[in-house]
Short mmCIF file of N, CA and C in Angstrom, two decimals:
data_model
loop_
_atom_site.label_atom_id
_atom_site.label_comp_id
_atom_site.label_asym_id
_atom_site.label_seq_id
_atom_site.Cartn_x
_atom_site.Cartn_y
_atom_site.Cartn_z
N MET A 258 -10.28 8.41 15.74
CA MET A 258 -11.06 8.18 14.30
C MET A 258 -11.82 6.43 14.92
N GLY A 259 -12.16 6.68 13.78
CA GLY A 259 -13.95 5.74 13.62
C GLY A 259 -13.55 4.26 13.07
N VAL A 260 -14.14 3.08 13.62
CA VAL A 260 -13.86 1.82 13.22
C VAL A 260 -13.53 1.11 11.47
N ARG A 261 -14.47 1.99 10.81
CA ARG A 261 -13.66 2.02 9.47
C ARG A 261 -12.22 2.22 8.58
N ALA A 262 -12.09 3.50 9.65
CA ALA A 262 -11.18 4.36 8.90
C ALA A 262 -9.58 3.09 10.27
N GLY A 263 -9.89 2.48 11.14
CA GLY A 263 -9.74 1.59 11.87
C GLY A 263 -8.52 0.21 10.97
N VAL A 264 -10.06 0.12 10.60
CA VAL A 264 -10.13 -1.48 8.96
C VAL A 264 -9.01 -1.74 8.44
N VAL A 265 -9.21 0.03 8.14
CA VAL A 265 -8.69 0.13 6.20
C VAL A 265 -7.40 0.04 6.74
N VAL A 266 -6.73 1.74 7.79
CA VAL A 266 -4.96 1.48 8.13
C VAL A 266 -4.98 -0.22 8.66
N CYS A 267 -5.64 -1.10 9.52
CA CYS A 267 -4.52 -2.44 9.49
C CYS A 267 -4.16 -3.56 8.12
N ALA A 268 -5.32 -3.38 7.00
CA ALA A 268 -5.06 -4.44 5.81
C ALA A 268 -4.40 -3.12 4.88
N THR A 269 -4.54 -1.81 5.74
CA THR A 269 -3.25 -1.38 4.62
C THR A 269 -2.24 -1.91 4.67
N SER A 270 -1.76 -1.08 5.96
CA SER A 270 0.06 -2.06 7.36
C SER A 270 0.03 -3.44 6.96
N PHE A 271 -1.10 -3.88 6.89
CA PHE A 271 -0.56 -5.26 6.41
C PHE A 271 -0.03 -5.64 5.45
N LEU A 272 -0.81 -5.34 4.74
CA LEU A 272 -0.40 -5.38 3.36
C LEU A 272 0.84 -4.41 3.20
N ILE A 273 1.31 -3.36 3.13
CA ILE A 273 1.91 -3.01 2.75
C ILE A 273 4.06 -3.67 3.68
N GLY A 274 3.43 -3.85 5.03
CA GLY A 274 4.98 -5.39 5.27
C GLY A 274 4.33 -6.65 3.97
N ALA A 275 3.91 -7.52 4.45
CA ALA A 275 3.98 -8.35 2.82
C ALA A 275 4.47 -8.14 1.85
N LEU A 276 4.23 -6.89 1.10
CA LEU A 276 5.60 -6.38 0.74
C LEU A 276 6.69 -6.08 0.66
N PHE A 277 6.77 -5.66 2.25
CA PHE A 277 8.00 -5.15 2.73
C PHE A 277 8.92 -6.10 2.43
N THR A 278 7.75 -7.38 3.01
CA THR A 278 9.51 -9.16 2.74
C THR A 278 10.02 -9.22 1.57
N HIS A 279 9.22 -8.62 0.70
CA HIS A 279 10.22 -8.91 -1.09
C HIS A 279 11.26 -7.83 -0.65
N TRP A 280 11.35 -7.51 0.12
CA TRP A 280 12.72 -6.30 0.63
C TRP A 280 14.36 -7.70 0.33
N ILE A 281 13.72 -8.01 0.86
CA ILE A 281 15.28 -9.18 0.16
C ILE A 281 15.22 -9.34 -1.10
N ALA A 282 14.92 -9.41 -1.68
CA ALA A 282 15.62 -9.42 -2.88
C ALA A 282 15.27 -8.11 -3.77
N ASP A 283 14.23 -7.42 -3.25
CA ASP A 283 14.20 -5.93 -4.53
C ASP A 283 15.14 -5.26 -3.98
N SER A 284 15.32 -5.32 -2.74
CA SER A 284 17.33 -4.86 -2.84
C SER A 284 17.98 -4.90 -3.35
N LEU A 285 17.68 -5.41 -4.26
CA LEU A 285 19.51 -5.99 -4.44
C LEU A 285 19.58 -5.44 -5.99
N THR A 286 18.24 -5.42 -6.69
CA THR A 286 18.20 -5.12 -7.73
C THR A 286 17.84 -4.50 -7.71
N LEU A 287 17.21 -2.62 -6.58
CA LEU A 287 16.89 -1.30 -6.78
C LEU A 287 17.31 -0.42 -5.86
N TRP A 288 18.47 -1.73 -5.78
CA TRP A 288 18.79 -0.03 -4.41
C TRP A 288 21.09 0.00 -4.75
N LYS A 289 21.28 -1.48 -5.31
CA LYS A 289 22.39 -1.87 -5.62
C LYS A 289 23.00 -1.41 -6.34
N PHE A 290 24.41 -0.74 -6.84
CA PHE A 290 24.88 -0.74 -8.18
C PHE A 290 25.81 -0.88 -7.86
N PRO A 291 26.52 -1.94 -9.28
CA PRO A 291 26.10 -2.28 -10.31
C PRO A 291 25.12 -3.68 -9.24
N VAL A 292 24.21 -3.42 -10.58
CA VAL A 292 23.57 -4.66 -10.20
C VAL A 292 24.23 -6.20 -10.80
N THR A 293 24.40 -7.09 -10.29
CA THR A 293 24.85 -7.68 -10.84
C THR A 293 24.62 -9.77 -10.73
N ASP A 294 24.95 -10.09 -11.69
CA ASP A 294 24.79 -11.54 -11.82
C ASP A 294 24.25 -12.23 -10.71
N GLU A 295 25.16 -12.26 -9.51
CA GLU A 295 24.70 -13.29 -8.13
C GLU A 295 23.24 -12.15 -7.72
N HIS A 296 23.20 -10.48 -8.07
CA HIS A 296 21.93 -10.12 -7.49
C HIS A 296 21.19 -10.07 -8.06
N LEU A 297 20.94 -10.86 -9.11
CA LEU A 297 20.22 -11.51 -9.55
C LEU A 297 19.21 -12.45 -9.18
N TRP A 298 20.01 -13.24 -9.59
CA TRP A 298 19.84 -14.83 -9.41
C TRP A 298 19.19 -15.14 -8.05
N THR A 299 19.86 -14.21 -7.07
CA THR A 299 19.56 -14.17 -5.04
C THR A 299 17.86 -14.29 -5.89
N ALA A 300 17.83 -12.52 -6.04
CA ALA A 300 16.04 -12.56 -6.69
C ALA A 300 15.47 -13.09 -6.74
N ALA A 301 15.66 -13.83 -8.08
CA ALA A 301 14.88 -14.66 -8.60
C ALA A 301 14.52 -16.02 -7.99
N SER A 302 15.79 -16.38 -6.74
CA SER A 302 15.03 -17.64 -6.20
C SER A 302 14.49 -17.26 -5.03
N TYR A 303 14.61 -16.18 -4.44
CA TYR A 303 13.93 -15.73 -3.80
C TYR A 303 12.29 -15.56 -4.74
N TYR A 304 12.35 -15.60 -6.03
CA TYR A 304 10.72 -15.79 -5.94
C TYR A 304 10.07 -16.95 -6.63
N VAL A 305 11.16 -18.10 -7.23
CA VAL A 305 10.09 -19.11 -7.28
C VAL A 305 9.90 -19.14 -5.95
N VAL A 306 10.35 -19.12 -3.93
CA VAL A 306 10.50 -19.43 -2.52
C VAL A 306 8.53 -19.56 -3.76
N LEU A 307 8.79 -17.85 -3.62
CA LEU A 307 6.66 -17.38 -3.14
C LEU A 307 6.45 -17.83 -4.50
N ALA A 308 6.31 -18.59 -5.25
CA ALA A 308 5.57 -19.21 -6.10
C ALA A 308 5.59 -20.19 -5.88
N LYS A 309 5.61 -20.75 -5.22
CA LYS A 309 5.52 -22.97 -4.67
C LYS A 309 4.76 -22.42 -2.95
N PHE A 310 4.82 -21.09 -2.91
CA PHE A 310 4.04 -20.48 -1.11
C PHE A 310 2.78 -21.52 -1.10
N PRO A 311 2.13 -22.10 -0.46
CA PRO A 311 0.67 -22.52 -0.35
C PRO A 311 -0.78 -21.50 -0.88
N GLN A 312 -2.01 -22.38 -1.34
CA GLN A 312 -2.84 -21.47 -2.07
C GLN A 312 -3.52 -21.42 -0.62
N THR A 313 -3.70 -21.34 0.56
CA THR A 313 -4.02 -20.72 1.44
C THR A 313 -3.32 -19.25 2.19
N LEU A 314 -2.84 -19.32 1.54
CA LEU A 314 -1.53 -17.84 1.73
C LEU A 314 -2.31 -16.62 1.35
N VAL A 315 -2.54 -17.10 -0.10
CA VAL A 315 -3.10 -16.98 -1.62
C VAL A 315 -4.71 -15.74 -1.21
N TYR A 316 -5.82 -16.85 -0.61
CA TYR A 316 -6.63 -16.63 -0.48
C TYR A 316 -5.93 -16.03 1.31
N VAL A 317 -5.70 -15.71 2.88
CA VAL A 317 -5.76 -14.96 3.46
C VAL A 317 -5.66 -13.49 2.07
N LEU A 318 -4.78 -13.69 1.61
CA LEU A 318 -3.98 -12.03 0.78
C LEU A 318 -4.77 -11.62 0.01
N THR A 319 -5.59 -12.38 -0.15
CA THR A 319 -7.47 -12.40 -1.27
C THR A 319 -7.90 -10.97 -0.01
N ALA A 320 -8.69 -11.69 0.70
CA ALA A 320 -9.58 -11.45 2.01
C ALA A 320 -9.09 -10.64 2.49
N ILE A 321 -7.58 -10.49 2.80
CA ILE A 321 -6.68 -8.94 3.61
C ILE A 321 -7.21 -7.97 2.90
N VAL A 322 -7.28 -8.04 1.14
CA VAL A 322 -7.97 -7.09 0.31
C VAL A 322 -8.90 -6.34 0.34
N ALA A 323 -10.03 -7.53 0.14
CA ALA A 323 -10.78 -7.33 -0.19
C ALA A 323 -11.57 -6.98 0.79
N LEU A 324 -11.32 -6.54 2.76
CA LEU A 324 -11.55 -6.41 3.91
C LEU A 324 -11.41 -5.11 3.57
N GLY A 325 -10.13 -4.83 3.22
CA GLY A 325 -10.07 -3.37 3.21
C GLY A 325 -10.86 -2.48 2.39
N GLY A 326 -11.06 -3.25 0.62
CA GLY A 326 -11.53 -2.23 -0.03
C GLY A 326 -12.82 -2.07 0.30
N THR A 327 -13.34 -2.94 0.09
CA THR A 327 -15.11 -3.02 0.67
C THR A 327 -15.03 -2.20 1.77
N THR A 328 -14.41 -1.93 2.91
CA THR A 328 -13.95 -1.09 4.62
C THR A 328 -14.57 0.65 3.66
N ILE A 329 -13.52 0.76 2.80
CA ILE A 329 -12.83 2.49 2.17
C ILE A 329 -14.01 2.37 0.85
N LEU A 330 -14.94 1.64 0.36
CA LEU A 330 -15.98 1.19 -0.28
C LEU A 330 -17.51 1.73 0.35
N TRP A 331 -17.16 1.65 1.12
CA TRP A 331 -18.57 1.42 2.70
C TRP A 331 -17.92 3.38 2.99
N SER A 332 -17.59 2.97 2.93
CA SER A 332 -16.94 5.31 3.53
C SER A 332 -17.31 6.05 2.95
N LEU A 333 -16.65 5.46 1.69
CA LEU A 333 -17.30 6.90 0.96
C LEU A 333 -19.23 6.60 0.89
N ARG A 334 -19.46 5.72 1.03
CA ARG A 334 -21.26 6.21 0.78
C ARG A 334 -21.66 6.47 1.46
N ASP A 335 -21.58 7.79 2.69
CA ASP A 335 -21.67 8.43 3.12
C ASP A 335 -22.12 9.47 2.74
N GLY A 336 -20.81 9.92 1.47
CA GLY A 336 -21.04 11.66 1.11
C GLY A 336 -20.83 12.45 1.65
N GLU A 337 -19.63 12.57 2.65
CA GLU A 337 -20.03 13.69 2.58
C GLU A 337 -18.49 14.27 2.33
N ALA A 338 -18.46 15.55 2.87
CA ALA A 338 -16.95 15.84 1.42
C ALA A 338 -15.97 15.73 1.49
N GLY A 339 -15.42 15.67 3.63
CA GLY A 339 -14.41 14.49 3.52
C GLY A 339 -14.48 13.41 3.16
N ASN A 340 -15.13 12.49 3.41
CA ASN A 340 -15.74 11.14 2.49
C ASN A 340 -14.86 10.63 1.30
N LEU A 341 -15.46 11.84 0.52
CA LEU A 341 -15.33 11.71 -1.15
C LEU A 341 -13.91 12.46 -1.58
N MET A 342 -13.34 13.68 -0.77
CA MET A 342 -12.11 13.26 -1.86
C MET A 342 -10.71 12.98 -0.33
N PHE A 343 -10.98 12.03 1.08
CA PHE A 343 -9.88 11.20 1.64
C PHE A 343 -9.76 9.37 0.60
N ASP A 344 -11.38 8.85 1.45
CA ASP A 344 -11.70 7.88 0.88
C ASP A 344 -11.75 7.77 -0.87
N GLY A 345 -11.70 8.94 -2.33
CA GLY A 345 -11.95 9.29 -2.57
C GLY A 345 -10.57 8.69 -3.76
N GLY A 346 -9.38 9.98 -3.10
CA GLY A 346 -8.60 9.18 -3.36
C GLY A 346 -7.72 7.04 -2.78
N SER A 347 -8.28 7.87 -1.27
CA SER A 347 -7.90 5.99 -0.73
C SER A 347 -7.78 4.96 -1.82
N ILE A 348 -9.50 4.73 -2.62
CA ILE A 348 -9.68 3.66 -3.35
C ILE A 348 -8.72 4.15 -4.98
N PHE A 349 -8.39 4.98 -5.09
CA PHE A 349 -7.57 5.46 -6.58
C PHE A 349 -6.22 4.43 -6.16
N LEU A 350 -5.80 5.06 -4.97
CA LEU A 350 -4.46 4.31 -4.56
C LEU A 350 -4.44 2.96 -4.50
N PHE A 351 -6.30 2.27 -3.80
CA PHE A 351 -5.83 0.63 -3.36
C PHE A 351 -5.98 0.40 -4.88
N ALA A 352 -7.17 0.47 -5.50
CA ALA A 352 -7.61 0.03 -6.75
C ALA A 352 -6.18 -0.47 -7.76
N THR A 353 -5.25 0.91 -7.29
CA THR A 353 -4.38 1.00 -7.83
C THR A 353 -3.34 0.07 -8.19
N THR A 354 -3.41 -0.01 -6.83
CA THR A 354 -2.49 -1.27 -6.55
C THR A 354 -2.87 -2.70 -6.68
N ILE A 355 -4.30 -3.10 -6.89
CA ILE A 355 -4.44 -4.36 -6.81
C ILE A 355 -4.31 -4.55 -8.66
N VAL A 356 -4.78 -4.02 -9.20
CA VAL A 356 -4.70 -3.37 -11.19
C VAL A 356 -3.70 -4.47 -11.23
N MET A 357 -1.87 -3.01 -10.67
CA MET A 357 -0.82 -3.53 -11.73
C MET A 357 -0.36 -5.32 -10.13
N TYR A 358 -0.55 -5.70 -8.96
CA TYR A 358 -0.38 -7.05 -8.60
C TYR A 358 -1.01 -8.33 -9.71
N SER A 359 -2.74 -7.81 -9.79
CA SER A 359 -2.99 -8.25 -10.20
C SER A 359 -2.95 -8.69 -11.32
N TYR A 360 -2.72 -8.13 -13.12
CA TYR A 360 -2.20 -7.98 -13.54
C TYR A 360 -1.00 -8.43 -14.28
N SER A 361 0.12 -7.58 -13.34
CA SER A 361 1.38 -7.50 -13.37
C SER A 361 3.25 -8.47 -12.81
N VAL A 362 2.47 -8.39 -11.60
CA VAL A 362 3.27 -9.13 -10.31
C VAL A 362 3.34 -10.74 -10.92
N ILE A 363 1.48 -10.54 -9.75
CA ILE A 363 1.25 -12.85 -10.55
C ILE A 363 1.61 -13.33 -11.20
N PRO A 364 0.99 -12.85 -12.65
CA PRO A 364 0.89 -13.62 -13.90
C PRO A 364 2.61 -13.50 -13.76
N SER A 365 3.73 -12.39 -14.02
CA SER A 365 5.01 -12.41 -13.63
C SER A 365 5.67 -13.78 -12.97
N ILE A 366 5.08 -13.22 -11.11
CA ILE A 366 5.54 -14.47 -10.80
C ILE A 366 5.63 -16.15 -10.99
N PHE A 367 4.92 -16.03 -11.16
CA PHE A 367 3.35 -17.95 -12.10
C PHE A 367 4.46 -18.84 -13.28
N SER A 368 4.52 -17.36 -14.19
CA SER A 368 4.99 -17.68 -15.62
C SER A 368 6.55 -17.72 -15.25
N LYS A 369 7.57 -16.91 -14.58
CA LYS A 369 8.56 -17.27 -15.36
C LYS A 369 9.04 -17.20 -13.94
N PHE A 370 8.44 -17.65 -12.78
CA PHE A 370 9.35 -17.60 -11.11
C PHE A 370 8.79 -19.43 -11.18
N SER A 371 9.08 -20.61 -12.03
CA SER A 371 7.64 -21.68 -11.12
C SER A 371 9.34 -22.20 -11.70
N SER A 372 10.83 -22.23 -12.60
CA SER A 372 12.01 -22.58 -11.48
C SER A 372 12.92 -21.63 -12.02
N LEU A 373 13.59 -21.88 -12.60
CA LEU A 373 15.15 -21.49 -12.66
C LEU A 373 16.20 -21.98 -13.49
N PRO A 374 16.40 -22.33 -14.29
CA PRO A 374 17.76 -22.75 -15.72
C PRO A 374 18.77 -23.42 -14.65
N VAL A 375 19.19 -24.25 -14.40
CA VAL A 375 20.07 -24.62 -13.92
C VAL A 375 20.98 -23.29 -13.75
N HIS A 376 22.34 -22.66 -13.05
CA HIS A 376 23.48 -22.18 -12.87
C HIS A 376 24.24 -21.66 -11.80
N GLU A 377 24.87 -20.67 -12.12
CA GLU A 377 25.61 -21.68 -10.71
C GLU A 377 25.66 -19.43 -10.62
N PHE A 378 25.75 -18.57 -8.82
CA PHE A 378 25.41 -17.29 -8.66
C PHE A 378 26.29 -16.00 -9.79
N ASN A 379 27.33 -16.78 -10.28
CA ASN A 379 27.71 -15.60 -10.98
C ASN A 379 28.14 -16.05 -12.38
N SER A 380 27.35 -17.14 -12.65
CA SER A 380 26.75 -17.22 -14.36
C SER A 380 25.95 -15.99 -14.70
N PRO A 381 26.04 -15.92 -16.12
CA PRO A 381 25.31 -15.12 -16.55
C PRO A 381 23.52 -14.62 -17.04
N THR A 382 22.74 -13.96 -16.29
CA THR A 382 20.73 -14.67 -15.81
C THR A 382 21.32 -14.39 -17.54
N PRO A 383 19.82 -14.34 -17.41
CA PRO A 383 19.34 -14.92 -18.76
C PRO A 383 18.70 -13.77 -19.06
N ARG A 384 18.28 -13.15 -20.83
CA ARG A 384 17.66 -10.88 -20.49
C ARG A 384 16.26 -11.14 -20.20
N PHE A 385 15.41 -12.15 -20.16
CA PHE A 385 14.77 -12.77 -19.63
C PHE A 385 14.35 -12.50 -17.74
N LEU A 386 15.18 -13.52 -17.71
CA LEU A 386 14.23 -13.29 -16.39
C LEU A 386 14.87 -12.00 -15.50
N ARG A 387 16.35 -11.08 -16.05
CA ARG A 387 16.75 -10.42 -15.83
C ARG A 387 15.72 -9.15 -15.88
N ILE A 388 14.58 -8.91 -17.36
CA ILE A 388 13.19 -7.85 -18.06
C ILE A 388 13.56 -8.23 -16.06
N ALA A 389 12.55 -9.70 -15.91
CA ALA A 389 11.61 -9.83 -15.19
C ALA A 389 11.28 -9.66 -13.31
N THR A 390 13.11 -10.07 -13.07
CA THR A 390 13.62 -9.82 -12.11
C THR A 390 12.99 -8.42 -11.34
N LEU A 391 13.69 -6.86 -12.42
CA LEU A 391 14.04 -5.90 -12.20
C LEU A 391 12.49 -5.48 -12.20
N ASP A 392 11.51 -6.15 -13.04
CA ASP A 392 9.79 -5.67 -13.39
C ASP A 392 9.11 -5.64 -12.17
N LEU A 393 9.30 -6.94 -11.20
CA LEU A 393 8.69 -7.04 -10.34
C LEU A 393 9.60 -5.98 -8.58
N ALA A 394 10.84 -6.05 -9.46
CA ALA A 394 10.96 -4.98 -8.08
C ALA A 394 11.09 -3.74 -7.87
N SER A 395 10.22 -2.77 -9.49
CA SER A 395 9.80 -1.62 -9.35
C SER A 395 8.50 -1.55 -9.21
N ASN A 396 7.34 -2.99 -9.98
CA ASN A 396 6.52 -3.01 -9.06
C ASN A 396 5.69 -2.87 -7.34
N ASN A 397 6.70 -4.40 -6.85
CA ASN A 397 6.02 -4.39 -5.56
C ASN A 397 6.85 -2.72 -5.34
N LEU A 398 7.67 -1.73 -5.45
CA LEU A 398 7.64 -0.64 -4.77
C LEU A 398 6.99 0.51 -5.52
N ILE A 399 6.24 0.12 -6.13
CA ILE A 399 5.05 1.64 -6.61
C ILE A 399 3.50 0.17 -5.48
N CYS A 400 4.30 -0.60 -5.59
CA CYS A 400 2.48 -0.68 -4.33
C CYS A 400 2.11 -0.57 -2.52
N SER A 401 4.03 -0.99 -2.65
CA SER A 401 4.48 -0.30 -1.38
C SER A 401 4.32 1.47 -1.42
N VAL A 402 4.55 2.12 -2.57
CA VAL A 402 4.18 3.83 -2.22
C VAL A 402 2.90 3.30 -2.88
N ALA A 403 1.96 3.61 -3.36
CA ALA A 403 0.53 4.46 -3.51
C ALA A 403 -0.19 3.18 -2.68
N LEU A 404 0.19 1.85 -1.36
CA LEU A 404 -0.62 2.01 -0.29
C LEU A 404 -0.25 2.67 0.53
N THR A 405 1.52 3.54 0.45
CA THR A 405 1.05 4.16 2.17
C THR A 405 1.04 6.06 1.08
N GLY A 406 -0.12 6.04 0.43
CA GLY A 406 -0.81 6.99 0.35
C GLY A 406 -1.67 6.57 0.62
N VAL A 407 -1.89 5.17 0.72
CA VAL A 407 -4.05 5.00 1.65
C VAL A 407 -3.63 5.89 3.18
N LEU A 408 -2.26 5.22 2.93
CA LEU A 408 -1.78 5.71 4.83
C LEU A 408 -2.01 7.32 5.16
N ALA A 409 -2.02 7.84 4.32
CA ALA A 409 -1.43 9.46 4.36
C ALA A 409 -2.96 10.08 4.03
N LEU A 410 -3.92 9.53 3.59
CA LEU A 410 -5.18 9.76 3.01
C LEU A 410 -5.34 10.02 4.25
N GLN A 411 -5.89 8.37 4.95
CA GLN A 411 -6.46 8.30 6.08
C GLN A 411 -5.70 9.60 6.92
N ALA A 412 -4.76 8.99 7.71
CA ALA A 412 -4.30 10.55 8.38
C ALA A 412 -4.13 12.00 7.43
N GLY A 413 -5.12 12.28 7.12
CA GLY A 413 -5.37 13.61 6.46
C GLY A 413 -6.72 13.35 6.79
N ARG A 414 -7.06 12.47 6.64
CA ARG A 414 -8.98 12.64 7.00
C ARG A 414 -8.96 12.42 8.27
N ALA A 415 -8.58 11.81 9.08
CA ALA A 415 -9.27 11.66 10.52
C ALA A 415 -8.18 13.21 11.04
N TRP A 416 -7.22 13.44 10.45
CA TRP A 416 -6.65 15.56 10.85
C TRP A 416 -7.49 16.37 10.31
N ALA A 417 -8.76 15.75 9.74
CA ALA A 417 -9.53 17.03 9.27
C ALA A 417 -11.07 16.86 9.96
N GLU A 418 -11.23 15.88 10.03
CA GLU A 418 -12.47 15.24 10.80
C GLU A 418 -12.12 15.77 12.87
N ARG A 419 -11.57 15.27 12.92
CA ARG A 419 -10.30 15.93 14.46
C ARG A 419 -10.52 17.23 14.25
N ASN A 420 -10.12 17.77 13.57
CA ASN A 420 -10.28 19.11 13.14
C ASN A 420 -11.64 19.85 12.80
N ASP A 421 -12.49 19.55 12.73
CA ASP A 421 -14.41 20.15 12.84
C ASP A 421 -14.30 19.68 13.93
N ASP A 422 -14.49 19.09 14.42
CA ASP A 422 -14.87 18.64 16.14
C ASP A 422 -14.59 19.56 17.06
N ASP A 423 -13.36 20.77 16.41
CA ASP A 423 -13.92 21.46 17.62
C ASP A 423 -14.23 22.98 17.35
N TYR A 424 -14.76 22.69 15.95
CA TYR A 424 -15.74 23.81 16.09
C TYR A 424 -17.09 24.08 16.05
N VAL A 425 -18.09 24.40 16.47
CA VAL A 425 -19.62 23.86 17.11
C VAL A 425 -19.89 25.62 16.40
N VAL A 426 -21.60 25.01 16.12
CA VAL A 426 -22.52 26.62 15.46
C VAL A 426 -22.60 27.45 17.24
N VAL A 427 -22.60 28.92 16.30
CA VAL A 427 -23.28 29.17 17.99
C VAL A 427 -24.01 29.88 17.49
N GLU A 428 -25.34 30.83 17.92
CA GLU A 428 -26.59 30.99 18.15
C GLU A 428 -26.28 32.73 17.93
N LEU A 429 -26.15 33.62 17.36
CA LEU A 429 -25.93 34.78 18.05
C LEU A 429 -27.52 35.20 18.11
N PRO A 430 -27.56 35.92 18.91
CA PRO A 430 -29.15 36.62 20.21
C PRO A 430 -28.89 37.30 19.27
N GLU A 431 -28.54 38.77 18.51
CA GLU A 431 -29.23 39.96 18.02
C GLU A 431 -30.13 40.09 17.22
N ASP A 432 -29.31 38.77 15.90
CA ASP A 432 -29.68 38.51 14.85
C ASP A 432 -30.68 37.42 13.80
N GLY A 433 -30.34 36.77 15.70
CA GLY A 433 -30.75 35.24 15.00
C GLY A 433 -29.80 34.27 13.71
N SER A 434 -28.46 35.25 13.21
CA SER A 434 -28.10 34.32 12.47
C SER A 434 -27.04 33.10 13.48
N LYS A 435 -26.21 32.62 12.31
CA LYS A 435 -25.32 30.97 12.48
C LYS A 435 -24.63 31.35 12.35
N SER A 436 -23.25 30.76 13.99
CA SER A 436 -21.67 31.17 13.02
C SER A 436 -20.82 30.56 14.04
N ARG A 437 -19.71 29.59 13.32
CA ARG A 437 -19.07 29.47 13.87
C ARG A 437 -18.39 28.82 14.81
N ALA A 438 -18.01 28.54 15.56
CA ALA A 438 -16.39 29.19 16.28
C ALA A 438 -16.18 27.97 17.30
N ARG A 439 -14.64 28.59 17.03
CA ARG A 439 -13.50 27.78 17.94
C ARG A 439 -13.72 27.70 18.70
N THR A 440 -13.46 25.95 19.41
CA THR A 440 -14.09 25.51 21.04
C THR A 440 -12.13 25.70 21.95
N PRO A 441 -11.99 26.09 22.64
CA PRO A 441 -10.76 26.21 23.05
C PRO A 441 -10.04 24.78 22.90
N GLY A 442 -8.99 24.76 23.01
CA GLY A 442 -8.75 22.63 22.57
C GLY A 442 -7.54 22.75 24.16
N PRO A 443 -7.70 21.42 23.54
CA PRO A 443 -6.20 21.29 24.94
C PRO A 443 -4.41 22.71 24.45
N GLY A 444 -4.13 23.16 25.31
CA GLY A 444 -2.55 23.99 25.35
C GLY A 444 -3.18 25.17 25.03
N THR A 445 -4.79 25.35 24.53
CA THR A 445 -4.82 27.02 23.42
C THR A 445 -4.84 27.69 24.65
N PRO A 446 -4.76 28.79 24.36
CA PRO A 446 -4.77 30.41 25.64
C PRO A 446 -6.03 30.67 26.67
N ALA A 447 -7.52 29.77 26.38
CA ALA A 447 -8.34 29.78 27.38
C ALA A 447 -7.88 28.94 28.70
N GLU A 448 -7.30 27.63 28.26
CA GLU A 448 -6.76 27.08 29.72
C GLU A 448 -5.71 27.08 30.23
N ARG A 449 -4.87 28.42 29.86
CA ARG A 449 -3.84 28.84 30.65
C ARG A 449 -3.72 29.63 31.57
#
């Protein structure tokens, strides 16, 4: 795996980890049944804390997103078939995550979770807050799955490149034509 693929994998893994921290709130709304008002108030309280995070953390996350996206685009520039397929898919999933987070998640956090109405944890949740909390949980899950797809595509690319390295071009002496032959790898019959 090259340096570019390593940067993409590290940046994507970091972003998945950042999304995983939302599990504190999202698990209460996505994976519990029935979703109670107490679950919704707890999740909403988490998002209020998240909305008040220092601005420097937003800059750090933005820099990591920019680094990951730029590195994928840089890999695509090579024009090799494997890069077009794997990096093209990675760019699509990475861009989907960026668009969803920029146009849905971040505006929702800052507009609907800047503060909460006075409540008790078992009091009824207002409809707008219920919908916003459930939407945020769903969007976080979609972004996590998309970024996991980027990791899967990068792993597929590394496997395909490794597999291509097992072949060498051999010139046949009788007619001068060229043929691809598989070189013995670890665990092949040639080693036994």
